[in-house]
Amino acid sequence: MARGFGVVQPKQRSSRKSASQKLQKKQTDSQQRSVEIREEIENFLEQDRHKNPDQHTLAWLAGVYNPLGEGAEDNARFLEADEEEWLFLAKEVGWLQVEDELDAIYFTAPPPNFDPAQADWYIRPDLTSWLEEPELLGEAIAKYPISAELMRAAIARYTKPLGWNAEKIEAFIRETTGRPSTEMAIADCTIVLLELGRL
C-alpha cells in the first residue's frame, strides 16, 4: 500500500500507449493499402485502355465510361446560366430522363486520347431519349433548341392535374411573367415551370 489507492501502474500506461500505437499503425497501414489498391486498379484500367482502345471508346460513346472520373468535376468550369436553363427545360420536356438535370451531364474528354485538356461538359446519352453518343453541352444547346410547342406541352403536364382551363393557365402565365403566353421567351417558360413545380 506504499503507492496508495488508485495509482496507475506504469505497466498499464505502457500497455495503453502500445494499444493506441497499434491502432494508429493499423489505420495507417489500411490507408496505405487503400491507396495501393486504387493505384493498381488505375494502372490496370490504363493498360487495358491501351490494349483495347475500341472497347473503351464504345463504352464512352454509350455514356457509361468516363476515364477522368468523378474528381474531374471538382475542377470543371462552372455552367453558364443559359446552359443551366436549357438543361432544366430539356428535363421538363422529357429529353433528359433524370430527376435532377445535372445528373444528365458529366465532365469528360473525348476518345481516343481522353485528354484532360480537352475536357468539358457532355450530355450522357444513356440518360436521354434522343442522343446516340455523348455530345458537348454547348453543341447540343445550339443544335437542339427547345421549341415553344414543347414548352407549352410541359406546362400542360403541370396544369392538367390541377384542373386548370385555358383561361386559368393564361392568367397564371400573365401573372407570373407579365406577358401573354404567345410572347413567352425561354426564360419566361422557365419561370412558369418553376412556379408550377412549387404548387
Short mmCIF file of C-alpha atoms in Angstrom, two decimals:
data_model
loop_
_atom_site.label_atom_id
_atom_site.label_comp_id
_atom_site.label_asym_id
_atom_site.label_seq_id
_atom_site.Cartn_x
_atom_site.Cartn_y
_atom_site.Cartn_z
CA MET A 1 0.00 0.00 0.00
CA ALA A 2 3.01 2.25 -0.20
CA ARG A 3 1.78 3.59 -3.55
CA GLY A 4 -1.73 4.40 -2.34
CA PHE A 5 -5.15 3.54 -3.69
CA GLY A 6 -5.93 4.21 -7.36
CA VAL A 7 -2.41 4.86 -8.56
CA VAL A 8 -1.92 3.58 -12.12
CA GLN A 9 0.82 1.07 -12.52
CA PRO A 10 3.49 2.00 -15.09
CA LYS A 11 2.87 -1.26 -16.95
CA GLN A 12 -0.76 -0.32 -17.55
CA ARG A 13 0.26 3.04 -19.01
CA SER A 14 2.67 1.45 -21.43
CA SER A 15 0.10 -1.16 -22.48
CA ARG A 16 -2.46 1.58 -23.20
CA LYS A 17 0.12 3.52 -25.15
CA SER A 18 1.13 0.49 -27.17
CA ALA A 19 -2.53 -0.33 -27.92
CA SER A 20 -3.02 3.20 -29.22
CA GLN A 21 0.13 2.92 -31.30
CA LYS A 22 -1.03 -0.41 -32.71
CA LEU A 23 -4.39 1.10 -33.66
CA GLN A 24 -2.71 4.06 -35.37
CA LYS A 25 -0.38 1.72 -37.23
CA LYS A 26 -3.33 -0.39 -38.40
CA GLN A 27 -5.15 2.71 -39.65
CA THR A 28 -2.04 3.96 -41.45
CA ASP A 29 -1.43 0.54 -43.00
CA SER A 30 -5.08 0.33 -44.07
CA GLN A 31 -4.96 3.78 -45.69
CA GLN A 32 -1.71 2.94 -47.45
CA ARG A 33 -3.14 -0.35 -48.72
CA SER A 34 -6.22 1.51 -49.93
CA VAL A 35 -4.03 3.89 -51.95
CA GLU A 36 -2.03 0.97 -53.35
CA ILE A 37 -5.22 -0.85 -54.41
CA ARG A 38 -6.56 2.29 -56.07
CA GLU A 39 -3.27 2.74 -57.94
CA GLU A 40 -3.30 -0.91 -59.02
CA ILE A 41 -6.83 -0.54 -60.39
CA GLU A 42 -5.95 2.69 -62.21
CA ASN A 43 -2.84 1.06 -63.71
CA PHE A 44 -4.85 -1.98 -64.79
CA LEU A 45 -7.51 0.21 -66.42
CA GLU A 46 -4.86 2.29 -68.17
CA GLN A 47 -3.14 -0.87 -69.51
CA ASP A 48 -6.50 -2.26 -70.60
CA ARG A 49 -7.35 1.02 -72.34
CA HIS A 50 -4.13 0.79 -74.36
CA LYS A 51 -4.75 -2.87 -75.22
CA ASN A 52 -8.46 -2.45 -76.06
CA PRO A 53 -8.99 1.17 -77.15
CA ASP A 54 -12.04 0.31 -79.24
CA GLN A 55 -13.91 -1.19 -76.29
CA HIS A 56 -13.22 1.88 -74.16
CA THR A 57 -14.31 4.16 -76.98
CA LEU A 58 -17.55 2.20 -77.36
CA ALA A 59 -18.17 2.38 -73.61
CA TRP A 60 -17.56 6.15 -73.72
CA LEU A 61 -19.94 6.51 -76.68
CA ALA A 62 -22.59 4.65 -74.69
CA GLY A 63 -22.11 7.10 -71.83
CA VAL A 64 -21.01 4.51 -69.29
CA TYR A 65 -17.27 5.22 -69.23
CA ASN A 66 -15.53 8.35 -68.06
CA PRO A 67 -11.76 7.93 -67.75
CA LEU A 68 -11.44 11.27 -65.98
CA GLY A 69 -13.65 10.04 -63.16
CA GLU A 70 -15.59 11.91 -60.52
CA GLY A 71 -12.62 14.01 -59.42
CA ALA A 72 -12.57 15.87 -62.73
CA GLU A 73 -15.92 17.50 -61.98
CA ASP A 74 -14.40 19.19 -58.93
CA ASN A 75 -12.09 21.16 -61.25
CA ALA A 76 -14.63 21.69 -64.04
CA ARG A 77 -15.74 25.09 -65.24
CA PHE A 78 -18.98 26.48 -63.86
CA LEU A 79 -22.02 26.12 -66.08
CA GLU A 80 -23.32 29.26 -67.78
CA ALA A 81 -26.82 30.48 -66.91
CA ASP A 82 -28.15 29.60 -70.39
CA GLU A 83 -26.71 26.08 -70.04
CA GLU A 84 -28.46 25.57 -66.70
CA GLU A 85 -31.70 26.92 -68.14
CA TRP A 86 -31.53 24.68 -71.21
CA LEU A 87 -30.83 21.62 -69.04
CA PHE A 88 -33.81 22.42 -66.83
CA LEU A 89 -36.12 22.80 -69.82
CA ALA A 90 -34.70 19.68 -71.50
CA LYS A 91 -35.64 17.74 -68.37
CA GLU A 92 -39.09 19.32 -68.27
CA VAL A 93 -39.87 18.47 -71.91
CA GLY A 94 -38.73 14.86 -71.41
CA TRP A 95 -35.41 14.86 -73.22
CA LEU A 96 -33.43 14.07 -70.07
CA GLN A 97 -34.52 11.00 -68.14
CA VAL A 98 -33.44 12.20 -64.71
CA GLU A 99 -34.92 13.81 -61.61
CA ASP A 100 -32.08 16.31 -61.42
CA GLU A 101 -30.94 17.72 -64.77
CA LEU A 102 -27.32 17.94 -63.57
CA ASP A 103 -27.22 14.13 -63.36
CA ALA A 104 -27.50 14.01 -67.17
CA ILE A 105 -24.14 15.70 -67.74
CA TYR A 106 -20.60 14.76 -66.89
CA PHE A 107 -17.20 16.38 -67.26
CA THR A 108 -15.25 14.21 -69.64
CA ALA A 109 -12.87 14.20 -72.60
CA PRO A 110 -13.42 12.52 -75.97
CA PRO A 111 -11.67 9.40 -77.24
CA PRO A 112 -9.23 8.14 -78.33
CA ASN A 113 -6.86 10.12 -76.08
CA PHE A 114 -9.34 11.24 -73.39
CA ASP A 115 -7.06 14.25 -72.97
CA PRO A 116 -8.00 16.20 -69.80
CA ALA A 117 -7.05 19.44 -71.60
CA GLN A 118 -9.99 18.79 -73.97
CA ALA A 119 -12.44 18.04 -71.18
CA ASP A 120 -15.77 19.82 -70.97
CA TRP A 121 -19.38 19.14 -70.01
CA TYR A 122 -21.04 16.44 -72.11
CA ILE A 123 -24.59 15.14 -72.07
CA ARG A 124 -24.75 11.43 -71.26
CA PRO A 125 -26.66 9.52 -73.95
CA ASP A 126 -27.73 6.76 -71.55
CA LEU A 127 -29.82 9.31 -69.62
CA THR A 128 -31.52 10.89 -72.61
CA SER A 129 -34.29 9.96 -75.00
CA TRP A 130 -32.62 11.44 -78.10
CA LEU A 131 -28.82 11.09 -78.11
CA GLU A 132 -26.83 8.22 -79.57
CA GLU A 133 -23.49 9.25 -78.04
CA PRO A 134 -22.16 11.91 -75.65
CA GLU A 135 -22.49 15.41 -77.01
CA LEU A 136 -20.86 18.62 -75.85
CA LEU A 137 -23.42 20.57 -73.87
CA GLY A 138 -22.71 23.76 -75.81
CA GLU A 139 -23.17 22.00 -79.15
CA ALA A 140 -26.40 20.35 -78.04
CA ILE A 141 -27.85 23.69 -76.96
CA ALA A 142 -27.06 25.17 -80.37
CA LYS A 143 -28.34 22.15 -82.34
CA TYR A 144 -31.46 21.37 -80.32
CA PRO A 145 -33.36 24.50 -79.34
CA ILE A 146 -36.40 23.79 -77.21
CA SER A 147 -39.49 24.84 -79.14
CA ALA A 148 -42.46 26.79 -77.83
CA GLU A 149 -44.68 23.76 -78.51
CA LEU A 150 -42.55 21.55 -76.25
CA MET A 151 -42.62 24.19 -73.51
CA ARG A 152 -46.40 24.53 -73.78
CA ALA A 153 -46.72 20.73 -73.53
CA ALA A 154 -44.56 20.78 -70.37
CA ILE A 155 -46.79 23.49 -68.87
CA ALA A 156 -49.88 21.44 -69.77
CA ARG A 157 -48.44 18.42 -67.91
CA TYR A 158 -48.30 20.52 -64.75
CA THR A 159 -51.67 22.24 -65.14
CA LYS A 160 -53.76 19.23 -66.23
CA PRO A 161 -53.73 17.56 -62.78
CA LEU A 162 -54.66 20.94 -61.28
CA GLY A 163 -57.79 21.01 -63.45
CA TRP A 164 -56.97 24.41 -64.93
CA ASN A 165 -58.71 25.53 -68.11
CA ALA A 166 -57.07 27.65 -70.82
CA GLU A 167 -58.17 30.93 -69.20
CA LYS A 168 -56.71 29.95 -65.81
CA ILE A 169 -53.41 28.92 -67.45
CA GLU A 170 -53.24 32.17 -69.41
CA ALA A 171 -53.97 34.20 -66.26
CA PHE A 172 -51.23 32.34 -64.37
CA ILE A 173 -48.71 32.95 -67.16
CA ARG A 174 -49.58 36.68 -67.31
CA GLU A 175 -49.37 36.97 -63.53
CA THR A 176 -46.01 35.14 -63.43
CA THR A 177 -44.29 36.71 -66.45
CA GLY A 178 -46.15 39.94 -67.09
CA ARG A 179 -46.84 38.96 -70.71
CA PRO A 180 -49.24 36.72 -72.65
CA SER A 181 -48.33 33.11 -73.41
CA THR A 182 -47.89 33.92 -77.11
CA GLU A 183 -44.99 36.25 -76.23
CA MET A 184 -43.24 33.96 -73.76
CA ALA A 185 -39.49 33.63 -74.15
CA ILE A 186 -37.48 30.64 -72.90
CA ALA A 187 -36.68 32.48 -69.66
CA ASP A 188 -40.41 33.12 -69.12
CA CYS A 189 -41.20 29.44 -69.62
CA THR A 190 -38.53 28.52 -67.10
CA ILE A 191 -40.10 30.86 -64.53
CA VAL A 192 -43.58 29.48 -65.20
CA LEU A 193 -42.43 25.86 -64.87
CA LEU A 194 -40.53 26.62 -61.65
CA GLU A 195 -43.61 28.31 -60.19
CA LEU A 196 -45.86 25.43 -61.27
CA GLY A 197 -43.42 22.99 -59.67
CA ARG A 198 -43.94 24.75 -56.34
CA LEU A 199 -47.74 24.34 -56.42
#
